[in-house]
Amino acid sequence: KQEVTQIPAALSVPEGENLVLNCSFTDSAIYNLQWFRQDPGKGLTSLLLIQSSQREQTSGRLNASLDKSSGRSTLYIAASQPGDSATYLCASHSNDYKLSFGAGTTVTVRA
Amino acid sequence: GAGVSQSPSNKVTEKGKDVELRCDPISGHTALYWYRQSLGQGLEFLIYFQGNSAPDKSGLPSDRFSAERTGGSVSTLTIQRTQQEDSAVYLCASSLSAGMITDTQYFGPGTRLTVL
């Protein structure tokens, strides 16, 4: 069974600082890995999806990397803003359609 | 267009009562998923529907949990004889294609269930 771990559980940074969120998974035989954002009282919003054949994906200030051999993915958020405050979840697709989620990292960006 | 919707947004019930949670997927999406998010835990897969095929119920935690999907669209998750450990946020997601691992799952806002 795939186990997904996110460290740290919570992170507080001043506005403008770069954010680095870590995700590790036990089964390297993944098809893809997704990063989601969750705001209080709202559902999950997909941020980036990295296919197993890719090493990274970029969208605006967000960059996600994937290293299957070491079972790790990292989400970088450049020049953080208070609006980036949310919980960030990573999830992997293994050999079926089910997503295996980490517990998330709760980010607070201080103005 | 409209996203995935869920109702109610919040539900408080007494232990032992039955509850029904509803999910309206994005129009045209053939796949529908239910997940549970308990406090401090990651999202846990519960059940998966794909078109008219038999659902994958492998994630349901007990026989008190059941779900159906009528007409390939709206889905209802039913929890019978609720227990306090059932308290969680129940999230529904839909995706465009059947079993396409690369398809993005679109999530609803969730139903927060509190069992007293």
Coordinates of N, CA and C in Angstrom, one line a residue:
Chain A
K1 N 0.8 -1.2 0.0 CA 0.0 0.0 0.0 C 0.9 1.2 0.0
Q2 N 0.5 2.2 -0.9 CA 1.3 3.4 -1.0 C 1.1 4.3 0.3
E3 N 2.2 4.7 0.9 CA 2.2 5.6 2.0 C 2.8 7.0 1.5
V4 N 2.1 8.0 1.8 CA 2.5 9.4 1.3 C 2.7 10.2 2.6
T5 N 3.9 10.9 2.7 CA 4.2 11.7 3.9 C 4.6 13.1 3.5
Q6 N 4.0 14.1 4.2 CA 4.4 15.4 3.9 C 5.0 16.1 5.1
I7 N 6.1 16.7 4.9 CA 6.9 17.4 5.9 C 7.3 18.8 5.4
P8 N 7.1 19.9 6.2 CA 6.5 19.9 7.6 C 5.0 19.8 7.6
A9 N 4.4 19.6 8.7 CA 2.9 19.7 8.8 C 2.4 21.1 8.7
A10 N 3.2 22.0 9.2 CA 2.8 23.4 9.1 C 4.0 24.3 8.9
L11 N 3.8 25.4 8.3 CA 4.9 26.3 7.9 C 4.4 27.8 7.9
S12 N 5.2 28.7 8.5 CA 4.8 30.1 8.5 C 6.0 30.9 8.1
V13 N 5.8 31.7 7.1 CA 6.8 32.5 6.5 C 6.4 34.0 6.3
P14 N 7.3 34.9 6.2 CA 6.9 36.3 5.9 C 6.7 36.4 4.4
E15 N 5.9 37.3 4.0 CA 5.6 37.6 2.6 C 6.9 37.8 1.8
G16 N 6.9 37.2 0.6 CA 8.1 37.4 -0.2 C 9.1 36.3 -0.2
E17 N 9.0 35.5 0.9 CA 10.0 34.4 1.0 C 9.5 33.2 0.1
N18 N 10.5 32.4 -0.3 CA 10.1 31.3 -1.1 C 9.7 30.1 -0.2
L19 N 8.8 29.3 -0.7 CA 8.2 28.2 0.0 C 8.7 26.9 -0.6
V20 N 9.1 25.9 0.3 CA 9.5 24.6 -0.2 C 8.7 23.6 0.6
L21 N 7.9 22.8 -0.1 CA 7.0 21.8 0.6 C 7.5 20.4 0.1
N22 N 7.6 19.5 1.0 CA 8.2 18.2 0.7 C 7.1 17.1 0.8
C23 N 7.2 16.2 -0.1 CA 6.3 15.0 -0.2 C 7.2 13.8 -0.5
S24 N 7.0 12.7 0.3 CA 7.7 11.5 0.0 C 6.6 10.3 -0.1
F25 N 7.0 9.3 -0.9 CA 6.1 8.2 -1.1 C 6.9 6.9 -1.1
T26 N 6.3 5.8 -0.7 CA 7.0 4.6 -0.4 C 7.1 3.7 -1.7
D27 N 6.1 3.8 -2.5 CA 6.1 2.9 -3.7 C 6.4 3.8 -4.9
S28 N 7.6 3.6 -5.5 CA 8.1 4.4 -6.6 C 7.4 4.1 -7.9
A29 N 6.6 3.0 -8.0 CA 5.9 2.7 -9.2 C 4.6 3.5 -9.4
I30 N 4.8 4.8 -9.5 CA 3.6 5.7 -9.6 C 3.5 6.1 -11.1
Y31 N 2.2 6.4 -11.4 CA 1.9 6.9 -12.8 C 2.1 8.4 -12.8
N32 N 1.6 9.0 -11.8 CA 1.8 10.5 -11.7 C 1.7 11.0 -10.3
L33 N 2.0 12.2 -10.1 CA 1.9 12.8 -8.7 C 1.3 14.2 -8.9
Q34 N 0.3 14.5 -8.0 CA -0.4 15.7 -8.1 C -0.2 16.5 -6.8
W35 N -0.2 17.8 -7.0 CA -0.3 18.7 -5.9 C -1.6 19.5 -5.9
F36 N -2.2 19.5 -4.7 CA -3.5 20.2 -4.6 C -3.4 21.3 -3.5
R37 N -4.3 22.3 -3.7 CA -4.4 23.3 -2.6 C -5.8 23.1 -2.0
Q38 N -5.9 23.2 -0.7 CA -7.2 23.2 0.0 C -7.4 24.4 0.9
D39 N -8.4 25.1 0.6 CA -8.8 26.3 1.5 C -9.9 25.9 2.4
P40 N -9.9 26.5 3.6 CA -10.9 26.1 4.6 C -12.4 26.2 4.0
G41 N -13.1 25.1 4.2 CA -14.5 25.1 3.8 C -14.7 24.9 2.3
K42 N -13.6 24.7 1.6 CA -13.6 24.5 0.2 C -13.0 23.2 -0.2
G43 N -13.3 22.7 -1.5 CA -12.7 21.5 -1.9 C -11.2 21.7 -2.3
L44 N -10.7 20.6 -3.0 CA -9.3 20.7 -3.4 C -9.2 21.3 -4.8
T45 N -8.2 22.1 -5.0 CA -7.9 22.6 -6.3 C -6.6 22.0 -6.8
S46 N -6.7 21.4 -8.0 CA -5.5 20.9 -8.5 C -4.5 22.0 -9.0
L47 N -3.2 21.9 -8.6 CA -2.2 22.9 -8.9 C -1.3 22.4 -10.1
L48 N -0.7 21.2 -9.9 CA 0.2 20.7 -10.8 C 0.1 19.2 -10.8
L49 N 0.2 18.6 -12.0 CA 0.3 17.1 -12.2 C 1.5 16.8 -12.9
I50 N 2.3 15.9 -12.3 CA 3.6 15.5 -12.9 C 3.5 14.0 -13.3
Q51 N 3.6 13.8 -14.6 CA 3.6 12.4 -15.1 C 4.9 11.7 -14.6
S52 N 4.8 10.4 -14.5 CA 6.0 9.6 -14.0 C 7.2 9.8 -14.9
S53 N 7.0 10.1 -16.2 CA 8.1 10.3 -17.1 C 8.7 11.7 -17.1
Q54 N 8.1 12.6 -16.3 CA 8.6 14.0 -16.2 C 9.4 14.2 -14.9
R55 N 10.2 15.2 -14.9 CA 11.0 15.5 -13.8 C 10.4 16.7 -13.0
E56 N 9.7 17.6 -13.8 CA 9.1 18.8 -13.1 C 8.0 19.4 -14.0
Q57 N 7.2 20.2 -13.3 CA 6.1 20.9 -14.0 C 6.1 22.3 -13.4
T58 N 5.8 23.3 -14.2 CA 5.8 24.7 -13.7 C 4.5 25.4 -14.1
S59 N 4.0 26.2 -13.2 CA 2.8 27.0 -13.5 C 3.0 28.3 -12.7
G60 N 3.3 29.4 -13.4 CA 3.5 30.7 -12.8 C 4.6 30.6 -11.7
R61 N 4.2 31.0 -10.5 CA 5.2 31.0 -9.4 C 5.4 29.6 -8.8
L62 N 4.7 28.6 -9.3 CA 4.7 27.2 -8.8 C 5.6 26.4 -9.6
N63 N 6.4 25.6 -9.0 CA 7.3 24.6 -9.7 C 7.3 23.3 -8.8
A64 N 7.0 22.2 -9.4 CA 7.0 20.9 -8.7 C 8.0 20.0 -9.4
S65 N 8.8 19.3 -8.6 CA 9.7 18.4 -9.1 C 9.4 17.0 -8.6
L66 N 9.8 16.0 -9.4 CA 9.5 14.6 -9.1 C 10.8 13.8 -9.2
D67 N 11.2 13.0 -8.2 CA 12.3 12.1 -8.3 C 11.7 10.7 -7.8
K68 N 11.4 9.9 -8.8 CA 10.8 8.6 -8.5 C 11.7 7.7 -7.8
S69 N 13.0 7.7 -8.2 CA 14.0 6.8 -7.6 C 14.1 7.0 -6.1
S70 N 14.0 8.2 -5.6 CA 14.1 8.5 -4.2 C 12.8 8.6 -3.5
G71 N 11.7 8.5 -4.3 CA 10.4 8.6 -3.8 C 10.0 10.0 -3.2
R72 N 10.4 11.0 -3.9 CA 10.2 12.4 -3.4 C 9.7 13.3 -4.5
S73 N 8.9 14.3 -4.0 CA 8.4 15.4 -4.8 C 8.5 16.6 -4.0
T74 N 8.8 17.7 -4.6 CA 8.9 19.0 -3.9 C 8.1 20.1 -4.7
L75 N 7.4 20.8 -3.9 CA 6.6 22.0 -4.5 C 7.3 23.3 -4.0
Y76 N 7.7 24.1 -5.0 CA 8.3 25.4 -4.7 C 7.3 26.5 -5.1
I77 N 7.1 27.4 -4.2 CA 6.3 28.6 -4.5 C 7.2 29.8 -4.3
A78 N 7.4 30.5 -5.4 CA 8.3 31.6 -5.4 C 7.6 32.9 -4.9
A79 N 8.3 33.7 -4.2 CA 7.8 35.0 -3.8 C 6.4 34.9 -3.2
S80 N 6.3 34.3 -2.0 CA 5.0 33.9 -1.4 C 4.2 35.2 -1.1
Q81 N 2.9 35.0 -1.2 CA 1.9 36.1 -0.9 C 0.9 35.6 0.1
P82 N 0.3 36.6 0.9 CA -0.7 36.1 1.8 C -1.8 35.2 1.2
G83 N -2.1 35.5 0.0 CA -3.1 34.6 -0.7 C -2.7 33.2 -0.9
D84 N -1.4 32.9 -0.7 CA -0.9 31.5 -0.8 C -1.2 30.7 0.4
S85 N -1.7 31.4 1.5 CA -2.0 30.7 2.7 C -3.1 29.7 2.5
A86 N -2.8 28.4 2.8 CA -3.7 27.3 2.5 C -3.0 26.0 3.0
T87 N -3.8 24.9 2.8 CA -3.1 23.6 3.0 C -2.8 23.0 1.7
Y88 N -1.6 22.5 1.5 CA -1.2 21.9 0.3 C -1.0 20.4 0.5
L89 N -1.7 19.7 -0.4 CA -1.7 18.2 -0.4 C -1.0 17.6 -1.6
C90 N -0.2 16.6 -1.4 CA 0.3 15.9 -2.6 C -0.4 14.5 -2.6
A91 N -0.5 14.0 -3.8 CA -1.2 12.7 -4.0 C -0.6 11.9 -5.1
S92 N -0.5 10.6 -5.0 CA 0.1 9.8 -6.1 C -1.0 8.9 -6.6
H93 N -0.8 8.6 -7.9 CA -1.6 7.6 -8.6 C -0.7 6.4 -8.8
S94 N -1.0 5.3 -8.2 CA -0.2 4.1 -8.5 C -0.9 3.3 -9.6
N95 N -1.0 2.0 -9.4 CA -1.5 1.2 -10.5 C -3.0 1.1 -10.7
D96 N -3.7 2.1 -10.1 CA -5.1 2.2 -10.3 C -5.5 3.6 -10.3
Y97 N -6.8 3.9 -10.3 CA -7.3 5.2 -10.3 C -7.4 5.9 -9.0
K98 N -7.0 5.2 -7.9 CA -7.2 5.8 -6.6 C -6.0 6.7 -6.3
L99 N -6.3 7.9 -5.7 CA -5.3 8.7 -5.3 C -4.9 8.4 -3.8
S100 N -3.6 8.4 -3.5 CA -3.1 8.2 -2.2 C -2.6 9.6 -1.7
F101 N -3.2 10.1 -0.7 CA -2.9 11.5 -0.3 C -1.9 11.5 1.0
G102 N -1.1 12.6 1.0 CA -0.5 12.9 2.3 C -1.4 13.7 3.2
A103 N -1.0 13.9 4.4 CA -1.8 14.6 5.4 C -1.8 16.1 5.1
G104 N -0.9 16.6 4.3 CA -0.9 18.0 4.0 C 0.1 18.9 4.8
T105 N 0.5 20.0 4.2 CA 1.3 21.0 4.9 C 0.4 22.3 4.9
T106 N 0.2 22.8 6.1 CA -0.6 24.1 6.2 C 0.4 25.3 6.2
V107 N 0.2 26.1 5.2 CA 1.1 27.3 5.0 C 0.4 28.6 5.5
T108 N 1.1 29.4 6.2 CA 0.7 30.7 6.6 C 1.7 31.7 6.1
V109 N 1.3 32.6 5.2 CA 2.2 33.7 4.8 C 1.8 35.0 5.5
R110 N 2.7 35.5 6.2 CA 2.5 36.7 7.0 C 2.7 38.0 6.2
A111 N 1.8 38.9 6.3 CA 1.9 40.1 5.5 C 2.9 41.1 6.2
Chain B
G1 N -17.8 26.4 -16.4 CA -19.0 25.7 -16.0 C -19.1 25.4 -14.5
A2 N -20.2 24.8 -14.1 CA -20.4 24.4 -12.7 C -19.4 23.3 -12.3
G3 N -18.9 23.4 -11.1 CA -18.0 22.4 -10.6 C -18.8 21.3 -9.9
V4 N -18.1 20.5 -9.1 CA -18.7 19.4 -8.3 C -19.4 20.1 -7.1
S5 N -20.6 19.7 -6.9 CA -21.3 20.3 -5.7 C -21.7 19.2 -4.8
Q6 N -21.8 19.5 -3.5 CA -22.1 18.6 -2.5 C -23.1 19.2 -1.5
S7 N -24.0 18.4 -1.0 CA -24.9 18.9 0.1 C -25.2 17.8 1.1
P8 N -25.4 18.2 2.3 CA -25.3 19.5 2.9 C -23.8 19.9 3.0
S9 N -23.5 21.1 3.3 CA -22.1 21.5 3.5 C -21.7 21.1 5.0
N10 N -22.7 21.1 5.9 CA -22.4 20.7 7.2 C -23.6 19.8 7.7
K11 N -23.3 18.8 8.5 CA -24.3 17.9 9.0 C -23.9 17.5 10.4
V12 N -24.8 17.8 11.4 CA -24.5 17.4 12.8 C -25.6 16.4 13.1
T13 N -25.2 15.2 13.6 CA -26.2 14.2 13.9 C -25.9 13.5 15.2
E14 N -26.8 12.8 15.7 CA -26.6 12.0 17.0 C -26.1 10.6 16.6
K15 N -25.3 10.1 17.5 CA -24.8 8.7 17.4 C -26.0 7.8 17.2
G16 N -25.9 6.9 16.2 CA -26.9 5.9 16.0 C -27.9 6.3 14.8
K17 N -27.9 7.6 14.4 CA -28.8 8.0 13.4 C -28.1 7.7 12.0
D18 N -29.0 7.6 11.0 CA -28.5 7.5 9.6 C -28.3 8.8 8.9
V19 N -27.4 9.0 8.1 CA -27.2 10.2 7.3 C -27.0 9.9 5.8
E20 N -27.4 10.9 5.0 CA -27.2 10.8 3.6 C -26.5 12.0 3.1
L21 N -25.4 11.8 2.3 CA -24.6 12.9 1.8 C -24.8 12.8 0.2
R22 N -24.9 14.0 -0.4 CA -25.2 14.0 -1.8 C -24.0 14.6 -2.6
C23 N -23.8 14.1 -3.8 CA -22.8 14.7 -4.7 C -23.3 14.8 -6.1
D24 N -23.2 16.0 -6.7 CA -23.5 16.2 -8.1 C -22.2 16.5 -8.8
P25 N -21.8 15.5 -9.7 CA -20.5 15.7 -10.4 C -20.6 16.7 -11.5
I26 N -19.5 17.0 -12.1 CA -19.5 17.8 -13.3 C -20.2 17.1 -14.4
S27 N -21.0 17.8 -15.1 CA -21.8 17.2 -16.2 C -20.8 16.6 -17.3
G28 N -21.1 15.4 -17.6 CA -20.3 14.7 -18.7 C -19.2 13.9 -18.1
H29 N -18.9 14.0 -16.8 CA -17.9 13.2 -16.2 C -18.4 11.8 -15.9
T30 N -17.7 10.8 -16.3 CA -18.2 9.5 -16.1 C -17.7 8.8 -14.8
A31 N -16.7 9.3 -14.3 CA -16.1 8.7 -13.1 C -16.4 9.6 -11.8
L32 N -16.8 8.9 -10.7 CA -17.1 9.6 -9.5 C -16.5 8.9 -8.3
Y33 N -15.9 9.7 -7.4 CA -15.1 9.1 -6.3 C -15.6 9.8 -5.0
W34 N -15.6 9.0 -3.9 CA -15.8 9.5 -2.6 C -14.6 9.3 -1.8
Y35 N -14.2 10.3 -1.0 CA -13.1 10.3 -0.1 C -13.5 10.8 1.3
R36 N -12.7 10.4 2.3 CA -13.0 10.9 3.6 C -11.7 11.5 4.2
Q37 N -11.9 12.7 4.8 CA -10.7 13.4 5.4 C -11.0 13.5 6.9
S38 N -10.4 12.7 7.7 CA -10.5 12.8 9.1 C -9.5 13.8 9.7
L39 N -9.8 14.4 10.8 CA -8.9 15.4 11.4 C -7.5 14.9 11.5
G40 N -6.5 15.7 10.9 CA -5.1 15.3 11.0 C -4.7 14.2 10.1
Q41 N -5.6 13.7 9.3 CA -5.3 12.5 8.5 C -5.4 12.9 7.0
G42 N -4.7 12.1 6.2 CA -4.8 12.3 4.7 C -6.2 11.9 4.2
L43 N -6.5 12.2 3.0 CA -7.7 11.8 2.4 C -7.7 10.3 2.2
E44 N -8.8 9.6 2.5 CA -8.9 8.2 2.4 C -9.9 7.8 1.4
F45 N -9.5 7.0 0.4 CA -10.5 6.6 -0.7 C -11.6 5.7 -0.1
L46 N -12.8 6.0 -0.5 CA -13.9 5.2 0.0 C -14.5 4.3 -1.1
I47 N -14.9 4.9 -2.3 CA -15.6 4.2 -3.3 C -15.5 4.9 -4.6
Y48 N -15.6 4.2 -5.7 CA -15.4 4.7 -7.1 C -16.5 4.1 -8.0
F49 N -17.1 5.0 -8.7 CA -18.1 4.7 -9.7 C -17.6 5.0 -11.1
Q50 N -17.8 4.1 -12.1 CA -17.5 4.4 -13.4 C -18.6 3.9 -14.3
G51 N -19.3 4.9 -14.8 CA -20.5 4.6 -15.7 C -21.4 3.7 -15.1
N52 N -21.8 2.6 -15.8 CA -22.7 1.6 -15.4 C -22.1 0.4 -14.8
S53 N -20.7 0.4 -14.7 CA -20.0 -0.7 -14.1 C -20.2 -0.8 -12.6
A54 N -20.0 -2.0 -12.1 CA -20.1 -2.2 -10.7 C -19.1 -1.3 -9.9
P55 N -19.5 -0.6 -8.9 CA -18.5 0.2 -8.2 C -17.5 -0.5 -7.5
D56 N -16.4 0.2 -7.3 CA -15.3 -0.4 -6.5 C -15.5 0.1 -5.0
K57 N -15.9 -0.8 -4.2 CA -16.3 -0.4 -2.8 C -15.1 -0.8 -1.8
S58 N -14.0 -1.0 -2.3 CA -12.9 -1.6 -1.5 C -12.5 -0.7 -0.4
G59 N -12.8 0.6 -0.5 CA -12.3 1.6 0.6 C -13.4 1.8 1.7
L60 N -14.6 1.3 1.5 CA -15.6 1.5 2.5 C -15.2 0.9 3.9
P61 N -15.2 1.6 5.0 CA -14.6 1.1 6.2 C -15.4 0.1 6.9
S62 N -16.7 0.0 6.7 CA -17.6 -1.0 7.3 C -18.9 -1.1 6.5
D63 N -19.7 -2.1 6.8 CA -20.9 -2.4 6.1 C -22.0 -1.3 6.5
R64 N -21.7 -0.4 7.4 CA -22.6 0.7 7.7 C -22.6 1.7 6.6
F65 N -21.5 1.7 5.7 CA -21.4 2.6 4.7 C -21.9 2.0 3.3
S66 N -22.6 2.8 2.6 CA -23.0 2.3 1.3 C -23.2 3.6 0.4
A67 N -23.1 3.3 -0.9 CA -23.3 4.5 -1.9 C -23.9 4.0 -3.1
E68 N -24.7 4.9 -3.7 CA -25.2 4.6 -5.0 C -25.1 5.8 -6.0
R69 N -25.2 5.5 -7.2 CA -25.2 6.5 -8.2 C -26.3 6.3 -9.2
T70 N -27.2 7.2 -9.2 CA -28.4 7.1 -10.1 C -28.2 7.7 -11.4
G71 N -28.5 7.0 -12.5 CA -28.5 7.5 -13.8 C -27.1 8.0 -14.2
G72 N -26.1 7.4 -13.6 CA -24.7 7.8 -14.0 C -24.4 9.2 -13.6
S73 N -25.2 9.8 -12.8 CA -24.9 11.2 -12.4 C -24.8 11.4 -10.9
V74 N -25.9 11.8 -10.3 CA -25.8 12.1 -8.8 C -25.5 10.9 -8.0
S75 N -24.7 11.1 -7.0 CA -24.4 10.0 -6.1 C -24.8 10.3 -4.6
T76 N -25.2 9.3 -3.9 CA -25.5 9.5 -2.5 C -24.7 8.5 -1.6
L77 N -24.0 9.0 -0.6 CA -23.3 8.2 0.3 C -24.1 8.1 1.6
T78 N -24.4 6.9 2.0 CA -25.3 6.7 3.2 C -24.4 6.0 4.3
I79 N -24.5 6.6 5.5 CA -23.9 6.0 6.7 C -25.0 5.7 7.6
Q80 N -25.1 4.4 8.0 CA -26.1 3.9 8.9 C -25.6 3.8 10.3
R81 N -26.4 4.1 11.3 CA -26.0 3.9 12.7 C -24.7 4.6 12.9
T82 N -24.7 5.9 12.7 CA -23.4 6.7 12.8 C -22.7 6.5 14.1
Q83 N -21.4 6.5 14.1 CA -20.5 6.5 15.2 C -19.7 7.7 15.3
Q84 N -19.1 8.0 16.4 CA -18.4 9.3 16.6 C -17.1 9.2 15.7
E85 N -16.6 8.0 15.4 CA -15.4 8.0 14.6 C -15.7 8.2 13.1
D86 N -17.0 8.4 12.8 CA -17.4 8.7 11.4 C -17.3 10.2 11.2
S87 N -17.1 11.0 12.2 CA -16.9 12.4 12.1 C -15.7 12.7 11.2
A88 N -16.0 13.5 10.1 CA -14.9 13.8 9.1 C -15.5 14.7 8.1
V89 N -14.7 15.1 7.1 CA -15.2 15.8 5.9 C -15.2 14.8 4.8
Y90 N -16.3 14.6 4.2 CA -16.5 13.7 3.1 C -16.5 14.5 1.8
L91 N -15.5 14.1 0.9 CA -15.3 14.8 -0.3 C -15.6 13.9 -1.5
C92 N -16.3 14.5 -2.5 CA -16.6 13.9 -3.7 C -15.8 14.5 -4.8
A93 N -15.4 13.6 -5.8 CA -14.6 14.1 -6.9 C -15.2 13.4 -8.2
S94 N -15.0 14.1 -9.3 CA -15.3 13.5 -10.6 C -14.2 13.7 -11.6
S95 N -14.1 12.8 -12.6 CA -13.2 13.0 -13.6 C -13.8 12.6 -14.9
L96 N -13.2 13.1 -16.0 CA -13.8 13.0 -17.3 C -13.9 11.5 -17.8
S97 N -12.8 10.8 -17.7 CA -12.8 9.5 -18.4 C -12.7 8.4 -17.4
A98 N -13.0 7.2 -17.9 CA -13.0 6.0 -17.1 C -11.6 5.5 -16.9
G99 N -11.2 5.4 -15.7 CA -9.9 4.7 -15.4 C -8.7 5.3 -16.0
M100 N -8.8 6.6 -16.5 CA -7.6 7.2 -17.1 C -6.8 7.8 -16.0
I101 N -5.7 7.1 -15.7 CA -4.9 7.5 -14.5 C -4.4 8.9 -14.6
T102 N -4.3 9.4 -15.8 CA -3.7 10.8 -15.9 C -4.8 11.9 -15.8
D103 N -6.1 11.5 -15.7 CA -7.1 12.5 -15.7 C -7.1 13.1 -14.3
T104 N -7.3 14.4 -14.3 CA -7.4 15.2 -13.1 C -8.8 14.9 -12.5
Q105 N -8.8 14.7 -11.2 CA -10.0 14.6 -10.4 C -10.4 16.0 -9.9
Y106 N -11.6 16.4 -10.1 CA -12.1 17.7 -9.6 C -13.0 17.4 -8.4
F107 N -12.6 18.2 -7.3 CA -13.2 17.9 -6.0 C -14.3 18.9 -5.7
G108 N -15.3 18.5 -5.0 CA -16.4 19.3 -4.4 C -15.9 19.9 -3.1
P109 N -16.7 20.8 -2.5 CA -16.3 21.5 -1.3 C -16.4 20.6 -0.1
G110 N -17.0 19.5 -0.2 CA -17.1 18.6 0.9 C -18.3 18.8 1.8
T111 N -18.6 17.7 2.6 CA -19.6 17.8 3.6 C -18.9 17.5 5.0
R112 N -19.0 18.4 5.9 CA -18.4 18.2 7.2 C -19.5 17.5 8.1
L113 N -19.2 16.3 8.5 CA -20.1 15.5 9.3 C -19.6 15.4 10.7
T114 N -20.5 15.8 11.7 CA -20.1 15.7 13.1 C -21.1 14.8 13.8
V115 N -20.6 13.8 14.4 CA -21.5 12.8 15.1 C -21.3 13.0 16.6
L116 N -22.4 13.4 17.3 CA -22.3 13.8 18.7 C -22.5 12.5 19.6

